[in-house]
Amino acid sequence: MLIRAFTQHDLAPLTELTIDTFRPFYEESFRPLTGEAVFAVQHGNWRDDYHKQVAELHAPERHSHVAIAEVEDTIAGYVAWSVDPARKKGEVTILAVSAQHRRHHVDTALCEHAFDQMRVFGAEVVEIGTGGDQFHAPARALYEALGCTPHPLTVYFRQL
């Protein structure tokens, strides 16, 4: 596996990887759980949201970076992170691994790479957030295996 820096050529495949990775959450978890009205307001344009978000992830001038994991010249996954040097804090913004490369430690390698890079920029603490639902259970297990401490947070939605 090769971990390398983002280039503009990666934008389209990363956007598609993100949409493929999180489609089950939005369409099979969040939408049925909250109903159509809440879904429409909260995440009704989730694909468009990812087109915008992924395009803005790599901005070194803002201390925001993306690293790509390649396996046999194929993008296996990516991690995006940012650093606030004044606070000595880093944050993993998004982690996405293609379905065929899951359970092959791509996620661990990407996170460790991001942690190492955050240290270079002066971070002493990292924040990683994920959902408490079943879809995000593998992410929670990964972050705990990496030595992260969970802090419970509950978000409620209700149609008015």
mmCIF file of N, CA, C and O in Angstrom, residues 48-150:
data_model
loop_
_atom_site.group_PDB
_atom_site.id
_atom_site.type_symbol
_atom_site.label_atom_id
_atom_site.label_comp_id
_atom_site.label_asym_id
_atom_site.label_seq_id
_atom_site.Cartn_x
_atom_site.Cartn_y
_atom_site.Cartn_z
ATOM 1 N N ASP A 48 -24.903 16.056 -3.205
ATOM 2 C CA ASP A 48 -24.411 17.387 -3.574
ATOM 3 C C ASP A 48 -23.524 17.959 -2.467
ATOM 4 O O ASP A 48 -22.514 18.605 -2.744
ATOM 5 N N ASP A 49 -23.923 17.721 -1.228
ATOM 6 C CA ASP A 49 -23.111 18.194 -0.096
ATOM 7 C C ASP A 49 -21.707 17.603 -0.160
ATOM 8 O O ASP A 49 -20.714 18.300 0.088
ATOM 9 N N TYR A 50 -21.613 16.310 -0.493
ATOM 10 C CA TYR A 50 -20.287 15.688 -0.592
ATOM 11 C C TYR A 50 -19.495 16.236 -1.784
ATOM 12 O O TYR A 50 -18.281 16.387 -1.692
ATOM 13 N N HIS A 51 -20.148 16.537 -2.884
ATOM 14 C CA HIS A 51 -19.428 17.143 -4.015
ATOM 15 C C HIS A 51 -18.758 18.435 -3.565
ATOM 16 O O HIS A 51 -17.604 18.697 -3.910
ATOM 17 N N LYS A 52 -19.456 19.220 -2.789
ATOM 18 C CA LYS A 52 -18.881 20.478 -2.288
ATOM 19 C C LYS A 52 -17.828 20.223 -1.214
ATOM 20 O O LYS A 52 -16.731 20.783 -1.254
ATOM 21 N N GLN A 53 -18.143 19.384 -0.234
ATOM 22 C CA GLN A 53 -17.231 19.150 0.882
ATOM 23 C C GLN A 53 -15.904 18.547 0.424
ATOM 24 O O GLN A 53 -14.836 19.014 0.838
ATOM 25 N N VAL A 54 -15.954 17.517 -0.393
ATOM 26 C CA VAL A 54 -14.722 16.852 -0.817
ATOM 27 C C VAL A 54 -13.831 17.830 -1.596
ATOM 28 O O VAL A 54 -12.613 17.838 -1.427
ATOM 29 N N ALA A 55 -14.439 18.687 -2.396
ATOM 30 C CA ALA A 55 -13.663 19.668 -3.172
ATOM 31 C C ALA A 55 -12.933 20.661 -2.275
ATOM 32 O O ALA A 55 -11.922 21.242 -2.678
ATOM 33 N N GLU A 56 -13.413 20.840 -1.051
ATOM 34 C CA GLU A 56 -12.803 21.816 -0.142
ATOM 35 C C GLU A 56 -11.914 21.189 0.925
ATOM 36 O O GLU A 56 -11.333 21.907 1.748
ATOM 37 N N LEU A 57 -11.754 19.878 0.927
ATOM 38 C CA LEU A 57 -11.005 19.211 1.989
ATOM 39 C C LEU A 57 -9.515 19.530 1.984
ATOM 40 O O LEU A 57 -8.912 19.700 3.042
ATOM 41 N N HIS A 58 -8.911 19.564 0.800
ATOM 42 C CA HIS A 58 -7.464 19.775 0.720
ATOM 43 C C HIS A 58 -7.187 21.254 0.499
ATOM 44 O O HIS A 58 -7.379 21.787 -0.589
ATOM 45 N N ALA A 59 -6.755 21.915 1.557
ATOM 46 C CA ALA A 59 -6.441 23.345 1.520
ATOM 47 C C ALA A 59 -5.264 23.592 2.459
ATOM 48 O O ALA A 59 -5.462 24.039 3.599
ATOM 49 N N PRO A 60 -4.054 23.271 2.022
ATOM 50 C CA PRO A 60 -2.895 23.404 2.904
ATOM 51 C C PRO A 60 -2.738 24.799 3.507
ATOM 52 O O PRO A 60 -2.242 24.937 4.626
ATOM 53 N N GLU A 61 -3.193 25.825 2.777
ATOM 54 C CA GLU A 61 -3.096 27.185 3.313
ATOM 55 C C GLU A 61 -3.968 27.360 4.556
ATOM 56 O O GLU A 61 -3.740 28.269 5.356
ATOM 57 N N ARG A 62 -4.950 26.462 4.740
ATOM 58 C CA ARG A 62 -5.805 26.470 5.939
ATOM 59 C C ARG A 62 -5.454 25.302 6.860
ATOM 60 O O ARG A 62 -6.242 24.942 7.732
ATOM 61 N N HIS A 63 -4.316 24.679 6.642
ATOM 62 C CA HIS A 63 -3.860 23.525 7.436
ATOM 63 C C HIS A 63 -4.805 22.331 7.301
ATOM 64 O O HIS A 63 -4.977 21.571 8.251
ATOM 65 N N SER A 64 -5.422 22.172 6.135
ATOM 66 C CA SER A 64 -6.305 21.045 5.850
ATOM 67 C C SER A 64 -5.675 20.199 4.753
ATOM 68 O O SER A 64 -5.248 20.730 3.729
ATOM 69 N N HIS A 65 -5.637 18.892 4.986
ATOM 70 C CA HIS A 65 -4.896 17.999 4.094
ATOM 71 C C HIS A 65 -5.686 16.730 3.805
ATOM 72 O O HIS A 65 -6.538 16.327 4.587
ATOM 73 N N VAL A 66 -5.332 16.092 2.695
ATOM 74 C CA VAL A 66 -5.911 14.814 2.310
ATOM 75 C C VAL A 66 -4.768 13.887 1.909
ATOM 76 O O VAL A 66 -3.851 14.295 1.199
ATOM 77 N N ALA A 67 -4.845 12.646 2.374
ATOM 78 C CA ALA A 67 -3.894 11.613 1.957
ATOM 79 C C ALA A 67 -4.680 10.460 1.358
ATOM 80 O O ALA A 67 -5.766 10.108 1.829
ATOM 81 N N ILE A 68 -4.109 9.887 0.314
ATOM 82 C CA ILE A 68 -4.738 8.815 -0.457
ATOM 83 C C ILE A 68 -3.988 7.517 -0.201
ATOM 84 O O ILE A 68 -2.755 7.499 -0.224
ATOM 85 N N ALA A 69 -4.721 6.424 -0.005
ATOM 86 C CA ALA A 69 -4.110 5.089 0.052
ATOM 87 C C ALA A 69 -4.365 4.422 -1.287
ATOM 88 O O ALA A 69 -5.508 4.355 -1.756
ATOM 89 N N GLU A 70 -3.287 3.951 -1.894
ATOM 90 C CA GLU A 70 -3.395 3.224 -3.166
ATOM 91 C C GLU A 70 -2.929 1.791 -2.971
ATOM 92 O O GLU A 70 -1.936 1.543 -2.296
ATOM 93 N N VAL A 71 -3.661 0.881 -3.573
ATOM 94 C CA VAL A 71 -3.285 -0.523 -3.613
ATOM 95 C C VAL A 71 -3.325 -0.921 -5.073
ATOM 96 O O VAL A 71 -4.370 -0.815 -5.721
ATOM 97 N N GLU A 72 -2.194 -1.332 -5.604
ATOM 98 C CA GLU A 72 -2.088 -1.727 -7.011
ATOM 99 C C GLU A 72 -2.664 -0.661 -7.936
ATOM 100 O O GLU A 72 -3.508 -0.939 -8.790
ATOM 101 N N ASP A 73 -2.238 0.583 -7.733
ATOM 102 C CA ASP A 73 -2.638 1.731 -8.548
ATOM 103 C C ASP A 73 -4.133 2.047 -8.505
ATOM 104 O O ASP A 73 -4.665 2.726 -9.382
ATOM 105 N N THR A 74 -4.820 1.553 -7.498
ATOM 106 C CA THR A 74 -6.237 1.840 -7.309
ATOM 107 C C THR A 74 -6.405 2.573 -5.984
ATOM 108 O O THR A 74 -5.780 2.204 -4.987
ATOM 109 N N ILE A 75 -7.255 3.597 -5.974
ATOM 110 C CA ILE A 75 -7.520 4.301 -4.726
ATOM 111 C C ILE A 75 -8.312 3.377 -3.811
ATOM 112 O O ILE A 75 -9.426 2.965 -4.139
ATOM 113 N N ALA A 76 -7.709 3.042 -2.678
ATOM 114 C CA ALA A 76 -8.334 2.156 -1.695
ATOM 115 C C ALA A 76 -9.087 2.950 -0.639
ATOM 116 O O ALA A 76 -10.018 2.436 -0.017
ATOM 117 N N GLY A 77 -8.672 4.189 -0.427
ATOM 118 C CA GLY A 77 -9.327 5.008 0.581
ATOM 119 C C GLY A 77 -8.600 6.322 0.736
ATOM 120 O O GLY A 77 -7.580 6.567 0.087
ATOM 121 N N TYR A 78 -9.145 7.156 1.615
ATOM 122 C CA TYR A 78 -8.482 8.425 1.898
ATOM 123 C C TYR A 78 -8.865 8.926 3.275
ATOM 124 O O TYR A 78 -9.856 8.486 3.864
ATOM 125 N N VAL A 79 -8.047 9.814 3.780
ATOM 126 C CA VAL A 79 -8.312 10.475 5.043
ATOM 127 C C VAL A 79 -8.087 11.970 4.843
ATOM 128 O O VAL A 79 -7.168 12.376 4.136
ATOM 129 N N ALA A 80 -8.967 12.754 5.435
ATOM 130 C CA ALA A 80 -8.808 14.209 5.419
ATOM 131 C C ALA A 80 -8.688 14.667 6.862
ATOM 132 O O ALA A 80 -9.381 14.151 7.742
ATOM 133 N N TRP A 81 -7.791 15.609 7.091
ATOM 134 C CA TRP A 81 -7.597 16.114 8.436
ATOM 135 C C TRP A 81 -7.207 17.577 8.388
ATOM 136 O O TRP A 81 -6.812 18.096 7.348
ATOM 137 N N SER A 82 -7.352 18.214 9.538
ATOM 138 C CA SER A 82 -6.931 19.605 9.664
ATOM 139 C C SER A 82 -6.230 19.767 11.001
ATOM 140 O O SER A 82 -6.377 18.948 11.906
ATOM 141 N N VAL A 83 -5.470 20.849 11.086
ATOM 142 C CA VAL A 83 -4.731 21.145 12.315
ATOM 143 C C VAL A 83 -4.953 22.608 12.664
ATOM 144 O O VAL A 83 -4.910 23.481 11.793
ATOM 145 N N ASP A 84 -5.191 22.850 13.940
ATOM 146 C CA ASP A 84 -5.225 24.207 14.481
ATOM 147 C C ASP A 84 -3.942 24.356 15.305
ATOM 148 O O ASP A 84 -3.907 23.950 16.474
ATOM 149 N N PRO A 85 -2.880 24.898 14.692
ATOM 150 C CA PRO A 85 -1.583 24.956 15.384
ATOM 151 C C PRO A 85 -1.641 25.744 16.693
ATOM 152 O O PRO A 85 -0.959 25.375 17.654
ATOM 153 N N ALA A 86 -2.444 26.794 16.748
ATOM 154 C CA ALA A 86 -2.512 27.609 17.967
ATOM 155 C C ALA A 86 -3.074 26.798 19.138
ATOM 156 O O ALA A 86 -2.639 26.978 20.275
ATOM 157 N N ARG A 87 -4.008 25.930 18.863
ATOM 158 C CA ARG A 87 -4.609 25.101 19.919
ATOM 159 C C ARG A 87 -3.900 23.764 20.077
ATOM 160 O O ARG A 87 -4.244 22.980 20.959
ATOM 161 N N LYS A 88 -2.956 23.477 19.147
ATOM 162 C CA LYS A 88 -2.233 22.195 19.147
ATOM 163 C C LYS A 88 -3.200 21.019 19.033
ATOM 164 O O LYS A 88 -3.038 19.994 19.664
ATOM 165 N N LYS A 89 -4.211 21.219 18.174
ATOM 166 C CA LYS A 89 -5.265 20.226 18.021
ATOM 167 C C LYS A 89 -5.451 19.863 16.550
ATOM 168 O O LYS A 89 -5.488 20.730 15.689
ATOM 169 N N GLY A 90 -5.586 18.569 16.306
ATOM 170 C CA GLY A 90 -5.900 18.081 14.975
ATOM 171 C C GLY A 90 -7.284 17.465 14.969
ATOM 172 O O GLY A 90 -7.831 17.122 16.024
ATOM 173 N N GLU A 91 -7.851 17.355 13.777
ATOM 174 C CA GLU A 91 -9.162 16.730 13.643
ATOM 175 C C GLU A 91 -9.212 15.930 12.351
ATOM 176 O O GLU A 91 -8.850 16.440 11.286
ATOM 177 N N VAL A 92 -9.648 14.682 12.453
ATOM 178 C CA VAL A 92 -9.918 13.894 11.261
ATOM 179 C C VAL A 92 -11.296 14.310 10.786
ATOM 180 O O VAL A 92 -12.281 14.196 11.510
ATOM 181 N N THR A 93 -11.348 14.824 9.566
ATOM 182 C CA THR A 93 -12.581 15.336 8.993
ATOM 183 C C THR A 93 -13.406 14.226 8.369
ATOM 184 O O THR A 93 -14.621 14.174 8.535
ATOM 185 N N ILE A 94 -12.733 13.349 7.640
ATOM 186 C CA ILE A 94 -13.440 12.246 6.978
ATOM 187 C C ILE A 94 -12.449 11.120 6.705
ATOM 188 O O ILE A 94 -11.272 11.365 6.440
ATOM 189 N N LEU A 95 -12.945 9.913 6.804
ATOM 190 C CA LEU A 95 -12.188 8.712 6.477
ATOM 191 C C LEU A 95 -13.113 7.839 5.647
ATOM 192 O O LEU A 95 -14.236 7.548 6.070
ATOM 193 N N ALA A 96 -12.665 7.455 4.469
ATOM 194 C CA ALA A 96 -13.474 6.602 3.594
ATOM 195 C C ALA A 96 -12.576 5.549 2.965
ATOM 196 O O ALA A 96 -11.496 5.871 2.461
ATOM 197 N N VAL A 97 -13.016 4.307 3.022
ATOM 198 C CA VAL A 97 -12.277 3.188 2.430
ATOM 199 C C VAL A 97 -13.239 2.423 1.541
ATOM 200 O O VAL A 97 -14.385 2.158 1.930
ATOM 201 N N SER A 98 -12.783 2.075 0.344
ATOM 202 C CA SER A 98 -13.641 1.349 -0.595
ATOM 203 C C SER A 98 -14.017 -0.011 -0.019
ATOM 204 O O SER A 98 -13.269 -0.602 0.765
ATOM 205 N N ALA A 99 -15.183 -0.499 -0.405
ATOM 206 C CA ALA A 99 -15.708 -1.752 0.131
ATOM 207 C C ALA A 99 -14.725 -2.909 -0.055
ATOM 208 O O ALA A 99 -14.537 -3.718 0.855
ATOM 209 N N GLN A 100 -14.069 -2.989 -1.202
ATOM 210 C CA GLN A 100 -13.161 -4.114 -1.458
ATOM 211 C C GLN A 100 -11.864 -4.037 -0.668
ATOM 212 O O GLN A 100 -11.143 -5.021 -0.580
ATOM 213 N N HIS A 101 -11.574 -2.886 -0.068
ATOM 214 C CA HIS A 101 -10.333 -2.746 0.700
ATOM 215 C C HIS A 101 -10.563 -2.672 2.211
ATOM 216 O O HIS A 101 -9.616 -2.501 2.974
ATOM 217 N N ARG A 102 -11.799 -2.824 2.636
ATOM 218 C CA ARG A 102 -12.085 -2.828 4.067
ATOM 219 C C ARG A 102 -11.572 -4.120 4.679
ATOM 220 O O ARG A 102 -11.479 -5.143 4.010
ATOM 221 N N ARG A 103 -11.245 -4.049 5.947
ATOM 222 C CA ARG A 103 -10.710 -5.182 6.713
ATOM 223 C C ARG A 103 -9.311 -5.587 6.244
ATOM 224 O O ARG A 103 -8.906 -6.726 6.433
ATOM 225 N N HIS A 104 -8.605 -4.644 5.615
ATOM 226 C CA HIS A 104 -7.224 -4.887 5.198
ATOM 227 C C HIS A 104 -6.282 -3.836 5.800
ATOM 228 O O HIS A 104 -5.220 -3.579 5.255
ATOM 229 N N HIS A 105 -6.721 -3.186 6.857
ATOM 230 C CA HIS A 105 -5.924 -2.210 7.621
ATOM 231 C C HIS A 105 -5.630 -0.917 6.869
ATOM 232 O O HIS A 105 -4.752 -0.165 7.272
ATOM 233 N N VAL A 106 -6.352 -0.658 5.792
ATOM 234 C CA VAL A 106 -6.189 0.610 5.074
ATOM 235 C C VAL A 106 -6.594 1.756 5.989
ATOM 236 O O VAL A 106 -5.901 2.781 6.068
ATOM 237 N N ASP A 107 -7.706 1.578 6.703
ATOM 238 C CA ASP A 107 -8.185 2.621 7.609
ATOM 239 C C ASP A 107 -7.168 2.946 8.704
ATOM 240 O O ASP A 107 -6.890 4.111 8.995
ATOM 241 N N THR A 108 -6.576 1.919 9.273
ATOM 242 C CA THR A 108 -5.572 2.119 10.322
ATOM 243 C C THR A 108 -4.361 2.858 9.770
ATOM 244 O O THR A 108 -3.872 3.814 10.388
ATOM 245 N N ALA A 109 -3.878 2.436 8.611
ATOM 246 C CA ALA A 109 -2.712 3.081 8.011
ATOM 247 C C ALA A 109 -2.997 4.551 7.701
ATOM 248 O O ALA A 109 -2.143 5.420 7.931
ATOM 249 N N LEU A 110 -4.176 4.831 7.191
ATOM 250 C CA LEU A 110 -4.532 6.217 6.881
ATOM 251 C C LEU A 110 -4.607 7.072 8.150
ATOM 252 O O LEU A 110 -4.097 8.195 8.180
ATOM 253 N N CYS A 111 -5.231 6.550 9.187
ATOM 254 C CA CYS A 111 -5.314 7.310 10.439
ATOM 255 C C CYS A 111 -3.935 7.538 11.042
ATOM 256 O O CYS A 111 -3.619 8.659 11.471
ATOM 257 N N GLU A 112 -3.114 6.513 11.073
ATOM 258 C CA GLU A 112 -1.764 6.671 11.630
ATOM 259 C C GLU A 112 -0.962 7.693 10.815
ATOM 260 O O GLU A 112 -0.215 8.496 11.377
ATOM 261 N N HIS A 113 -1.133 7.673 9.504
ATOM 262 C CA HIS A 113 -0.466 8.657 8.654
ATOM 263 C C HIS A 113 -0.931 10.066 9.014
ATOM 264 O O HIS A 113 -0.115 10.982 9.178
ATOM 265 N N ALA A 114 -2.242 10.241 9.143
ATOM 266 C CA ALA A 114 -2.787 11.549 9.501
ATOM 267 C C ALA A 114 -2.277 11.989 10.873
ATOM 268 O O ALA A 114 -1.874 13.147 11.053
ATOM 269 N N PHE A 115 -2.252 11.080 11.841
ATOM 270 C CA PHE A 115 -1.747 11.414 13.177
ATOM 271 C C PHE A 115 -0.292 11.884 13.101
ATOM 272 O O PHE A 115 0.084 12.876 13.729
ATOM 273 N N ASP A 116 0.523 11.162 12.344
ATOM 274 C CA ASP A 116 1.934 11.542 12.194
ATOM 275 C C ASP A 116 2.065 12.940 11.591
ATOM 276 O O ASP A 116 2.872 13.752 12.045
ATOM 277 N N GLN A 117 1.263 13.213 10.563
ATOM 278 C CA GLN A 117 1.323 14.521 9.920
ATOM 279 C C GLN A 117 0.836 15.624 10.856
ATOM 280 O O GLN A 117 1.377 16.728 10.866
ATOM 281 N N MET A 118 -0.187 15.331 11.650
ATOM 282 C CA MET A 118 -0.672 16.315 12.615
ATOM 283 C C MET A 118 0.423 16.678 13.620
ATOM 284 O O MET A 118 0.576 17.848 13.976
ATOM 285 N N ARG A 119 1.156 15.671 14.071
ATOM 286 C CA ARG A 119 2.268 15.923 15.001
ATOM 287 C C ARG A 119 3.301 16.854 14.375
ATOM 288 O O ARG A 119 3.821 17.742 15.044
ATOM 289 N N VAL A 120 3.582 16.651 13.090
ATOM 290 C CA VAL A 120 4.536 17.515 12.385
ATOM 291 C C VAL A 120 4.086 18.970 12.445
ATOM 292 O O VAL A 120 4.899 19.875 12.576
ATOM 293 N N PHE A 121 2.766 19.187 12.370
ATOM 294 C CA PHE A 121 2.213 20.545 12.408
ATOM 295 C C PHE A 121 1.953 21.031 13.832
ATOM 296 O O PHE A 121 1.318 22.065 14.024
ATOM 297 N N GLY A 122 2.410 20.275 14.831
ATOM 298 C CA GLY A 122 2.332 20.729 16.216
ATOM 299 C C GLY A 122 1.138 20.262 17.008
ATOM 300 O O GLY A 122 0.965 20.658 18.161
ATOM 301 N N ALA A 123 0.301 19.407 16.438
ATOM 302 C CA ALA A 123 -0.867 18.926 17.178
ATOM 303 C C ALA A 123 -0.432 17.968 18.282
ATOM 304 O O ALA A 123 0.476 17.160 18.104
ATOM 305 N N GLU A 124 -1.090 18.090 19.408
ATOM 306 C CA GLU A 124 -0.845 17.197 20.540
ATOM 307 C C GLU A 124 -2.075 16.349 20.866
ATOM 308 O O GLU A 124 -1.987 15.394 21.621
ATOM 309 N N VAL A 125 -3.212 16.721 20.302
ATOM 310 C CA VAL A 125 -4.480 16.036 20.536
ATOM 311 C C VAL A 125 -5.195 15.930 19.198
ATOM 312 O O VAL A 125 -5.093 16.819 18.361
ATOM 313 N N VAL A 126 -5.922 14.835 19.010
ATOM 314 C CA VAL A 126 -6.718 14.671 17.796
ATOM 315 C C VAL A 126 -8.165 14.383 18.182
ATOM 316 O O VAL A 126 -8.424 13.708 19.173
ATOM 317 N N GLU A 127 -9.071 14.917 17.386
ATOM 318 C CA GLU A 127 -10.499 14.655 17.547
ATOM 319 C C GLU A 127 -10.992 13.916 16.313
ATOM 320 O O GLU A 127 -10.676 14.292 15.184
ATOM 321 N N ILE A 128 -11.772 12.857 16.562
ATOM 322 C CA ILE A 128 -12.395 12.090 15.482
ATOM 323 C C ILE A 128 -13.834 11.859 15.904
ATOM 324 O O ILE A 128 -14.079 11.356 16.999
ATOM 325 N N GLY A 129 -14.768 12.209 15.065
ATOM 326 C CA GLY A 129 -16.171 11.981 15.385
ATOM 327 C C GLY A 129 -16.776 10.957 14.451
ATOM 328 O O GLY A 129 -16.342 10.797 13.315
ATOM 329 N N THR A 130 -17.783 10.259 14.949
ATOM 330 C CA THR A 130 -18.518 9.309 14.129
ATOM 331 C C THR A 130 -19.885 9.094 14.749
ATOM 332 O O THR A 130 -20.144 9.544 15.862
ATOM 333 N N GLY A 131 -20.741 8.415 14.037
ATOM 334 C CA GLY A 131 -22.094 8.184 14.519
ATOM 335 C C GLY A 131 -22.179 7.055 15.521
ATOM 336 O O GLY A 131 -21.306 6.192 15.602
ATOM 337 N N GLY A 132 -23.258 7.061 16.281
ATOM 338 C CA GLY A 132 -23.496 6.026 17.272
ATOM 339 C C GLY A 132 -24.382 4.906 16.767
ATOM 340 O O GLY A 132 -24.706 3.993 17.508
ATOM 341 N N ASP A 133 -24.746 4.969 15.493
ATOM 342 C CA ASP A 133 -25.625 3.972 14.898
ATOM 343 C C ASP A 133 -24.840 2.737 14.461
ATOM 344 O O ASP A 133 -23.615 2.708 14.514
ATOM 345 N N GLN A 134 -25.569 1.713 14.006
ATOM 346 C CA GLN A 134 -24.939 0.455 13.590
ATOM 347 C C GLN A 134 -24.001 0.649 12.396
ATOM 348 O O GLN A 134 -22.954 0.019 12.323
ATOM 349 N N PHE A 135 -24.361 1.517 11.450
ATOM 350 C CA PHE A 135 -23.512 1.755 10.285
ATOM 351 C C PHE A 135 -22.109 2.181 10.709
ATOM 352 O O PHE A 135 -21.117 1.778 10.096
ATOM 353 N N HIS A 136 -22.006 2.997 11.738
ATOM 354 C CA HIS A 136 -20.721 3.544 12.168
ATOM 355 C C HIS A 136 -19.991 2.681 13.201
ATOM 356 O O HIS A 136 -18.932 3.072 13.692
ATOM 357 N N ALA A 137 -20.533 1.514 13.546
ATOM 358 C CA ALA A 137 -19.888 0.635 14.533
ATOM 359 C C ALA A 137 -18.453 0.279 14.154
ATOM 360 O O ALA A 137 -17.559 0.315 15.015
ATOM 361 N N PRO A 138 -18.147 -0.044 12.890
ATOM 362 C CA PRO A 138 -16.746 -0.336 12.555
ATOM 363 C C PRO A 138 -15.817 0.869 12.778
ATOM 364 O O PRO A 138 -14.675 0.694 13.198
ATOM 365 N N ALA A 139 -16.311 2.068 12.522
ATOM 366 C CA ALA A 139 -15.493 3.260 12.757
ATOM 367 C C ALA A 139 -15.210 3.423 14.248
ATOM 368 O O ALA A 139 -14.079 3.717 14.647
ATOM 369 N N ARG A 140 -16.229 3.216 15.077
ATOM 370 C CA ARG A 140 -16.012 3.321 16.526
ATOM 371 C C ARG A 140 -14.979 2.298 16.986
ATOM 372 O O ARG A 140 -14.087 2.610 17.783
ATOM 373 N N ALA A 141 -15.081 1.081 16.483
ATOM 374 C CA ALA A 141 -14.126 0.039 16.861
ATOM 375 C C ALA A 141 -12.707 0.417 16.425
ATOM 376 O O ALA A 141 -11.745 0.232 17.180
ATOM 377 N N LEU A 142 -12.566 0.960 15.227
ATOM 378 C CA LEU A 142 -11.259 1.394 14.739
ATOM 379 C C LEU A 142 -10.679 2.471 15.639
ATOM 380 O O LEU A 142 -9.531 2.381 16.077
ATOM 381 N N TYR A 143 -11.453 3.509 15.928
ATOM 382 C CA TYR A 143 -10.938 4.629 16.706
ATOM 383 C C TYR A 143 -10.559 4.197 18.118
ATOM 384 O O TYR A 143 -9.547 4.643 18.659
ATOM 385 N N GLU A 144 -11.333 3.299 18.693
ATOM 386 C CA GLU A 144 -10.974 2.799 20.019
ATOM 387 C C GLU A 144 -9.707 1.943 19.949
ATOM 388 O O GLU A 144 -8.851 2.019 20.825
ATOM 389 N N ALA A 145 -9.555 1.152 18.871
ATOM 390 C CA ALA A 145 -8.335 0.353 18.695
ATOM 391 C C ALA A 145 -7.106 1.251 18.512
ATOM 392 O O ALA A 145 -5.991 0.859 18.866
ATOM 393 N N LEU A 146 -7.313 2.444 17.980
ATOM 394 C CA LEU A 146 -6.214 3.400 17.804
ATOM 395 C C LEU A 146 -5.905 4.169 19.091
ATOM 396 O O LEU A 146 -5.041 5.040 19.098
ATOM 397 N N GLY A 147 -6.630 3.866 20.165
ATOM 398 C CA GLY A 147 -6.369 4.500 21.444
ATOM 399 C C GLY A 147 -7.187 5.749 21.716
ATOM 400 O O GLY A 147 -6.905 6.479 22.667
ATOM 401 N N CYS A 148 -8.197 5.998 20.903
ATOM 402 C CA CYS A 148 -9.056 7.165 21.121
ATOM 403 C C CYS A 148 -10.076 6.858 22.214
ATOM 404 O O CYS A 148 -10.526 5.723 22.351
ATOM 405 N N THR A 149 -10.419 7.875 22.968
ATOM 406 C CA THR A 149 -11.402 7.742 24.045
ATOM 407 C C THR A 149 -12.738 8.294 23.569
ATOM 408 O O THR A 149 -12.813 9.456 23.174
ATOM 409 N N PRO A 150 -13.801 7.481 23.612
ATOM 410 C CA PRO A 150 -15.103 7.990 23.165
ATOM 411 C C PRO A 150 -15.708 8.957 24.177
ATOM 412 O O PRO A 150 -15.527 8.810 25.383
#
